[in-house]
mmCIF file of C-alpha atoms in Angstrom:
data_model
loop_
_atom_site.group_PDB
_atom_site.id
_atom_site.type_symbol
_atom_site.label_atom_id
_atom_site.label_comp_id
_atom_site.label_asym_id
_atom_site.label_seq_id
_atom_site.Cartn_x
_atom_site.Cartn_y
_atom_site.Cartn_z
ATOM 1 C CA MET A 1427 -3.851 -27.087 7.095
ATOM 2 C CA SER A 1428 -3.924 -28.382 10.621
ATOM 3 C CA GLU A 1429 -5.936 -25.491 12.004
ATOM 4 C CA GLY A 1430 -8.617 -25.827 9.299
ATOM 5 C CA TRP A 1431 -9.668 -23.386 6.639
ATOM 6 C CA ASN A 1432 -10.916 -19.915 7.576
ATOM 7 C CA ILE A 1433 -14.176 -19.622 5.553
ATOM 8 C CA LEU A 1434 -16.486 -16.687 4.899
ATOM 9 C CA VAL A 1435 -20.029 -17.475 3.617
ATOM 10 C CA VAL A 1436 -21.602 -14.511 1.799
ATOM 11 C CA ASP A 1437 -25.314 -14.702 0.974
ATOM 12 C CA ASP A 1438 -28.245 -12.377 1.621
ATOM 13 C CA GLU A 1439 -30.538 -15.195 2.715
ATOM 14 C CA PRO A 1440 -29.896 -16.404 6.337
ATOM 15 C CA PRO A 1441 -31.456 -19.925 5.817
ATOM 16 C CA ILE A 1442 -29.096 -20.572 2.913
ATOM 17 C CA ARG A 1443 -26.105 -19.418 4.978
ATOM 18 C CA ALA A 1444 -27.239 -21.691 7.814
ATOM 19 C CA GLU A 1445 -27.610 -24.699 5.532
ATOM 20 C CA LEU A 1446 -24.200 -24.135 3.942
ATOM 21 C CA ARG A 1447 -22.638 -23.724 7.365
ATOM 22 C CA TYR A 1448 -24.194 -27.021 8.484
ATOM 23 C CA LEU A 1449 -22.791 -28.854 5.444
ATOM 24 C CA LEU A 1450 -19.357 -27.253 5.778
ATOM 25 C CA GLU A 1451 -19.014 -28.103 9.483
ATOM 26 C CA LYS A 1452 -19.233 -31.792 8.622
ATOM 27 C CA ASP A 1453 -15.869 -31.653 6.796
ATOM 28 C CA THR A 1454 -12.732 -31.967 8.932
ATOM 29 C CA ARG A 1455 -10.792 -29.602 6.656
ATOM 30 C CA VAL A 1456 -13.022 -26.711 7.686
ATOM 31 C CA GLY A 1457 -12.057 -24.580 10.686
ATOM 32 C CA GLN A 1458 -13.594 -21.162 11.392
ATOM 33 C CA ILE A 1459 -16.762 -20.130 9.518
ATOM 34 C CA ALA A 1460 -18.012 -16.528 9.450
ATOM 35 C CA GLU A 1461 -21.091 -15.135 7.645
ATOM 36 C CA ALA A 1462 -21.962 -11.956 5.788
ATOM 37 C CA GLY A 1463 -25.303 -10.900 4.355
ATOM 38 C CA ASN A 1464 -24.033 -8.462 1.716
ATOM 39 C CA VAL A 1465 -20.884 -7.156 0.031
ATOM 40 C CA THR A 1466 -20.298 -4.403 2.593
ATOM 41 C CA GLU A 1467 -20.387 -6.857 5.490
ATOM 42 C CA ALA A 1468 -18.182 -9.227 3.496
ATOM 43 C CA VAL A 1469 -15.514 -6.569 2.955
ATOM 44 C CA GLU A 1470 -15.488 -5.764 6.673
ATOM 45 C CA SER A 1471 -15.083 -9.440 7.508
ATOM 46 C CA ILE A 1472 -12.340 -9.982 4.934
ATOM 47 C CA LEU A 1473 -10.349 -7.003 6.293
ATOM 48 C CA SER A 1474 -10.708 -8.103 9.921
ATOM 49 C CA ASN A 1475 -10.691 -11.906 9.704
ATOM 50 C CA LYS A 1476 -8.670 -12.472 6.520
ATOM 51 C CA PRO A 1477 -10.432 -15.684 5.373
ATOM 52 C CA ASN A 1478 -8.602 -17.908 2.915
ATOM 53 C CA VAL A 1479 -11.841 -19.364 1.417
ATOM 54 C CA LEU A 1480 -14.950 -17.505 0.254
ATOM 55 C CA PHE A 1481 -18.326 -19.086 -0.569
ATOM 56 C CA LEU A 1482 -19.942 -16.278 -2.478
ATOM 57 C CA ASP A 1483 -23.500 -15.688 -3.697
ATOM 58 C CA ILE A 1484 -23.666 -13.732 -6.973
ATOM 59 C CA THR A 1485 -27.025 -11.968 -6.924
ATOM 60 C CA MET A 1486 -27.525 -9.881 -3.795
ATOM 61 C CA PRO A 1487 -29.075 -6.472 -3.097
ATOM 62 C CA GLY A 1488 -26.613 -3.692 -3.814
ATOM 63 C CA ARG A 1489 -23.247 -4.827 -5.132
ATOM 64 C CA SER A 1490 -22.992 -8.300 -6.642
ATOM 65 C CA GLY A 1491 -20.717 -11.165 -5.763
ATOM 66 C CA ILE A 1492 -19.058 -10.764 -9.199
ATOM 67 C CA GLU A 1493 -18.084 -7.174 -8.306
ATOM 68 C CA LEU A 1494 -16.683 -8.318 -4.980
ATOM 69 C CA ALA A 1495 -14.633 -11.079 -6.633
ATOM 70 C CA GLU A 1496 -13.225 -8.536 -9.100
ATOM 71 C CA THR A 1497 -12.139 -6.301 -6.201
ATOM 72 C CA LEU A 1498 -10.501 -9.149 -4.354
ATOM 73 C CA GLN A 1499 -8.100 -9.663 -7.256
ATOM 74 C CA ASN A 1500 -6.376 -6.445 -6.122
ATOM 75 C CA LEU A 1501 -5.177 -8.256 -2.983
ATOM 76 C CA LYS A 1502 -1.760 -9.808 -2.905
ATOM 77 C CA THR A 1503 -3.239 -13.088 -1.629
ATOM 78 C CA PRO A 1504 -6.999 -13.125 -2.360
ATOM 79 C CA PRO A 1505 -9.221 -15.801 -0.844
ATOM 80 C CA VAL A 1506 -10.019 -18.864 -2.883
ATOM 81 C CA VAL A 1507 -13.569 -18.310 -4.237
ATOM 82 C CA VAL A 1508 -16.411 -20.736 -4.759
ATOM 83 C CA PHE A 1509 -19.559 -19.137 -6.244
ATOM 84 C CA VAL A 1510 -22.876 -20.439 -4.882
ATOM 85 C CA THR A 1511 -25.949 -19.318 -6.808
ATOM 86 C CA ALA A 1512 -29.279 -20.412 -8.260
ATOM 87 C CA PHE A 1513 -28.431 -19.024 -11.718
ATOM 88 C CA ALA A 1514 -26.261 -21.329 -13.828
ATOM 89 C CA GLU A 1515 -25.874 -18.716 -16.586
ATOM 90 C CA PHE A 1516 -23.297 -16.882 -14.437
ATOM 91 C CA ALA A 1517 -20.858 -19.799 -14.641
ATOM 92 C CA ALA A 1518 -18.717 -18.278 -17.401
ATOM 93 C CA ASP A 1519 -18.289 -14.999 -15.503
ATOM 94 C CA ALA A 1520 -17.363 -16.975 -12.384
ATOM 95 C CA TYR A 1521 -14.587 -18.949 -14.059
ATOM 96 C CA ASN A 1522 -13.273 -15.805 -15.760
ATOM 97 C CA LEU A 1523 -12.574 -14.515 -12.238
ATOM 98 C CA ASP A 1524 -10.468 -17.535 -11.366
ATOM 99 C CA ALA A 1525 -13.120 -19.086 -9.076
ATOM 100 C CA VAL A 1526 -12.147 -22.647 -8.178
ATOM 101 C CA ASP A 1527 -15.724 -23.890 -8.501
ATOM 102 C CA TYR A 1528 -19.331 -22.931 -9.147
ATOM 103 C CA VAL A 1529 -22.083 -24.650 -7.110
ATOM 104 C CA VAL A 1530 -25.784 -24.371 -7.895
ATOM 105 C CA LYS A 1531 -28.377 -24.007 -5.156
ATOM 106 C CA PRO A 1532 -29.714 -25.974 -3.399
ATOM 107 C CA VAL A 1533 -26.268 -27.223 -2.541
ATOM 108 C CA GLU A 1534 -25.992 -31.011 -2.274
ATOM 109 C CA ASP A 1535 -23.554 -32.750 0.122
ATOM 110 C CA ALA A 1536 -21.789 -34.733 -2.642
ATOM 111 C CA ARG A 1537 -21.402 -31.680 -4.881
ATOM 112 C CA LEU A 1538 -20.035 -29.585 -1.961
ATOM 113 C CA SER A 1539 -17.494 -32.302 -1.250
ATOM 114 C CA LYS A 1540 -16.146 -31.992 -4.794
ATOM 115 C CA ALA A 1541 -15.894 -28.201 -4.316
ATOM 116 C CA LEU A 1542 -13.939 -28.715 -1.066
ATOM 117 C CA ASP A 1543 -11.525 -31.035 -2.890
ATOM 118 C CA LYS A 1544 -10.911 -28.279 -5.450
ATOM 119 C CA ILE A 1545 -10.320 -25.791 -2.655
ATOM 120 C CA GLU A 1546 -7.755 -28.133 -1.113
ATOM 121 C CA ALA A 1547 -5.979 -28.448 -4.426
ATOM 122 C CA ALA A 1548 -5.992 -24.689 -5.026
ATOM 123 C CA LEU A 1549 -4.605 -23.843 -1.579
ATOM 124 C CA GLY A 1550 -1.991 -26.554 -1.920
ATOM 125 C CA ALA A 1551 -0.895 -25.222 -5.365
ATOM 126 C CA ARG A 1552 -0.736 -21.721 -3.936
ATOM 127 C CA ARG A 1553 1.612 -22.858 -1.198
ATOM 128 C CA VAL A 1554 3.858 -24.636 -3.715
ATOM 129 C CA ILE A 1555 3.935 -21.603 -6.029
ATOM 130 C CA HIS A 1556 4.779 -19.227 -3.254
ATOM 131 C CA ALA A 1557 7.254 -21.382 -1.385
ATOM 132 C CA PRO A 1558 10.351 -20.849 -3.634
ATOM 133 C CA ARG A 1559 9.898 -17.124 -3.811
ATOM 134 C CA GLN A 1560 12.283 -15.226 -1.596
ATOM 135 C CA PRO A 1561 10.605 -12.318 0.196
ATOM 136 C CA LEU A 1562 11.638 -8.857 -0.948
ATOM 137 C CA ARG A 1563 13.981 -7.304 1.570
ATOM 138 C CA LEU A 1564 14.628 -3.638 2.209
ATOM 139 C CA THR A 1565 17.824 -2.007 3.472
ATOM 140 C CA VAL A 1566 17.076 0.191 6.463
ATOM 141 C CA ASP A 1567 19.015 2.097 9.087
ATOM 142 C CA ARG A 1568 18.741 0.764 12.620
ATOM 143 C CA GLY A 1569 20.918 2.447 15.262
ATOM 144 C CA GLY A 1570 23.386 3.683 12.643
ATOM 145 C CA LYS A 1571 23.768 0.226 11.082
ATOM 146 C CA LYS A 1572 22.434 -1.027 7.756
ATOM 147 C CA VAL A 1573 20.208 -4.065 8.188
ATOM 148 C CA PHE A 1574 17.762 -5.965 5.984
ATOM 149 C CA ILE A 1575 14.034 -6.400 6.798
ATOM 150 C CA PRO A 1576 11.287 -8.151 4.766
ATOM 151 C CA ALA A 1577 9.010 -5.697 2.996
ATOM 152 C CA ALA A 1578 6.057 -7.613 4.442
ATOM 153 C CA ASP A 1579 7.171 -6.572 7.962
ATOM 154 C CA VAL A 1580 6.372 -2.911 7.146
ATOM 155 C CA CYS A 1581 2.849 -1.743 8.045
ATOM 156 C CA TYR A 1582 3.272 1.574 6.225
ATOM 157 C CA PHE A 1583 5.888 4.086 5.038
ATOM 158 C CA GLU A 1584 5.774 7.776 5.889
ATOM 159 C CA ALA A 1585 7.616 10.218 3.649
ATOM 160 C CA ARG A 1586 10.310 12.411 5.194
ATOM 161 C CA ALA A 1587 11.776 14.700 2.434
ATOM 162 C CA ASP A 1588 13.839 12.396 0.187
ATOM 163 C CA PHE A 1589 13.734 9.442 2.541
ATOM 164 C CA CYS A 1590 11.050 7.534 4.473
ATOM 165 C CA ASN A 1591 10.272 6.039 7.828
ATOM 166 C CA ALA A 1592 9.320 2.361 7.650
ATOM 167 C CA ILE A 1593 6.824 1.720 10.448
ATOM 168 C CA CYS A 1594 6.820 -1.883 11.645
ATOM 169 C CA ALA A 1595 5.292 -3.640 14.641
ATOM 170 C CA GLU A 1596 8.665 -3.796 16.355
ATOM 171 C CA GLY A 1597 9.681 -0.177 15.674
ATOM 172 C CA THR A 1598 10.390 2.536 13.106
ATOM 173 C CA TYR A 1599 13.369 2.418 10.754
ATOM 174 C CA LEU A 1600 14.862 4.919 8.335
ATOM 175 C CA ILE A 1601 15.050 3.928 4.672
ATOM 176 C CA ASN A 1602 17.071 6.091 2.230
ATOM 177 C CA GLU A 1603 14.601 6.003 -0.596
ATOM 178 C CA SER A 1604 11.761 8.290 -1.680
ATOM 179 C CA ILE A 1605 8.160 7.278 -1.234
ATOM 180 C CA SER A 1606 7.573 7.451 -5.006
ATOM 181 C CA SER A 1607 10.458 5.008 -5.573
ATOM 182 C CA LEU A 1608 9.087 2.674 -2.900
ATOM 183 C CA GLU A 1609 5.620 2.867 -4.475
ATOM 184 C CA ARG A 1610 6.941 1.677 -7.824
ATOM 185 C CA ARG A 1611 8.963 -1.130 -6.234
ATOM 186 C CA LEU A 1612 6.281 -2.403 -3.870
ATOM 187 C CA VAL A 1613 3.080 -2.277 -5.857
ATOM 188 C CA SER A 1614 3.459 -6.021 -6.612
ATOM 189 C CA GLU A 1615 3.973 -6.640 -2.877
ATOM 190 C CA GLY A 1616 0.518 -5.345 -1.992
ATOM 191 C CA PHE A 1617 1.386 -1.753 -1.065
ATOM 192 C CA ILE A 1618 -0.776 1.173 -2.164
ATOM 193 C CA ARG A 1619 -0.220 4.940 -2.033
ATOM 194 C CA VAL A 1620 -3.023 6.422 0.052
ATOM 195 C CA HIS A 1621 -1.624 9.934 0.495
ATOM 196 C CA ARG A 1622 1.299 11.959 -0.853
ATOM 197 C CA SER A 1623 3.100 11.062 2.364
ATOM 198 C CA TYR A 1624 1.892 7.474 3.050
ATOM 199 C CA LEU A 1625 2.313 4.083 1.414
ATOM 200 C CA VAL A 1626 0.318 1.304 3.140
ATOM 201 C CA ASN A 1627 0.550 -2.477 3.209
ATOM 202 C CA LEU A 1628 -2.981 -3.557 2.170
ATOM 203 C CA GLU A 1629 -2.616 -6.844 4.052
ATOM 204 C CA ASP A 1630 -2.347 -4.838 7.293
ATOM 205 C CA VAL A 1631 -5.600 -2.801 6.892
ATOM 206 C CA HIS A 1632 -8.025 -3.753 9.654
ATOM 207 C CA ASN A 1633 -10.848 -1.265 9.065
ATOM 208 C CA VAL A 1634 -11.749 2.147 7.734
ATOM 209 C CA GLU A 1635 -12.810 5.122 9.839
ATOM 210 C CA ILE A 1636 -13.717 8.772 9.260
ATOM 211 C CA GLY A 1637 -11.419 11.033 11.244
ATOM 212 C CA SER A 1638 -12.198 14.356 12.953
ATOM 213 C CA THR A 1639 -11.097 16.225 9.827
ATOM 214 C CA GLY A 1640 -13.632 14.343 7.703
ATOM 215 C CA LEU A 1641 -10.877 12.395 5.897
ATOM 216 C CA MET A 1642 -10.951 8.603 5.585
ATOM 217 C CA GLU A 1643 -8.430 6.922 7.848
ATOM 218 C CA LEU A 1644 -7.066 3.376 7.828
ATOM 219 C CA ARG A 1645 -6.640 1.456 11.059
ATOM 220 C CA LEU A 1646 -3.916 -1.210 10.785
ATOM 221 C CA ASP A 1647 -3.488 -4.588 12.454
ATOM 222 C CA ARG A 1648 0.012 -4.408 13.910
ATOM 223 C CA VAL A 1649 0.376 -0.772 14.967
ATOM 224 C CA THR A 1650 -1.869 1.583 16.953
ATOM 225 C CA SER A 1651 -1.554 4.604 14.695
ATOM 226 C CA THR A 1652 -4.017 5.361 11.868
ATOM 227 C CA VAL A 1653 -3.034 6.450 8.364
ATOM 228 C CA PRO A 1654 -4.910 9.275 6.601
ATOM 229 C CA VAL A 1655 -6.256 8.845 3.073
ATOM 230 C CA SER A 1656 -6.158 11.981 0.901
ATOM 231 C CA ARG A 1657 -9.374 13.114 -0.785
ATOM 232 C CA ARG A 1658 -7.675 12.749 -4.188
ATOM 233 C CA ARG A 1659 -6.839 9.094 -3.547
ATOM 234 C CA ALA A 1660 -9.961 8.117 -1.564
ATOM 235 C CA ALA A 1661 -11.835 6.628 -4.568
ATOM 236 C CA GLU A 1662 -8.862 4.456 -5.577
ATOM 237 C CA VAL A 1663 -8.347 3.224 -2.024
ATOM 238 C CA LYS A 1664 -12.045 2.397 -1.658
ATOM 239 C CA ALA A 1665 -11.867 0.404 -4.874
ATOM 240 C CA HIS A 1666 -8.851 -1.594 -3.684
ATOM 241 C CA LEU A 1667 -10.674 -2.339 -0.388
ATOM 242 C CA GLY A 1668 -13.969 -3.228 -2.115
ATOM 243 C CA LEU A 1669 -15.806 -0.189 -0.683
ATOM 244 C CA ALA A 1670 -16.422 1.691 -3.926
#
């Protein structure tokens, strides 16, 4: 990757984060590096910066790195995870969560280099696996004509009786399909039902706010509008976003 990997280092001890950053910056494959001191900060950074690599401590105050890794598996394209911890007994749990490597503190330069090689292989395999797959396309109405758009172009769907509006960065299109039907078709594409009237592309969620009505609202990357989350679905949405 010519621009370098976008890495998030998650550890509750600043000196350890600083040391790992120092070691990572010596490798030419590494691009941007962000830091988080706990799982809540990590979730916020993941939503806003969308890292493709995560160096993750396991034992932290509050929620553990294992819990965060479990939550990340709900994403359509989760970051590649390397666990960094002082406790080797967690290795089995780490590999059960598809971590590409497990590095014991204090991290040594040579050992980290091996982890970076595994990251490179994992990211390369992911590109090969995903390359042949044709993106799912949806038939929408644009100016009275039927056209196809990639499902990934849709930020969210809003129900309108038996049809829906597909809200994209470049405009709003009509799709002659119910929101329940779209929910069933698009769950594997990273969409989640957050309200009886809204289906949201999880990849587009930038952050979470509490609106004037007291309901949770999702702010998205590519459009200025926010999407409300119903009280009934709030727990499920929080779990998908790693906030539960």
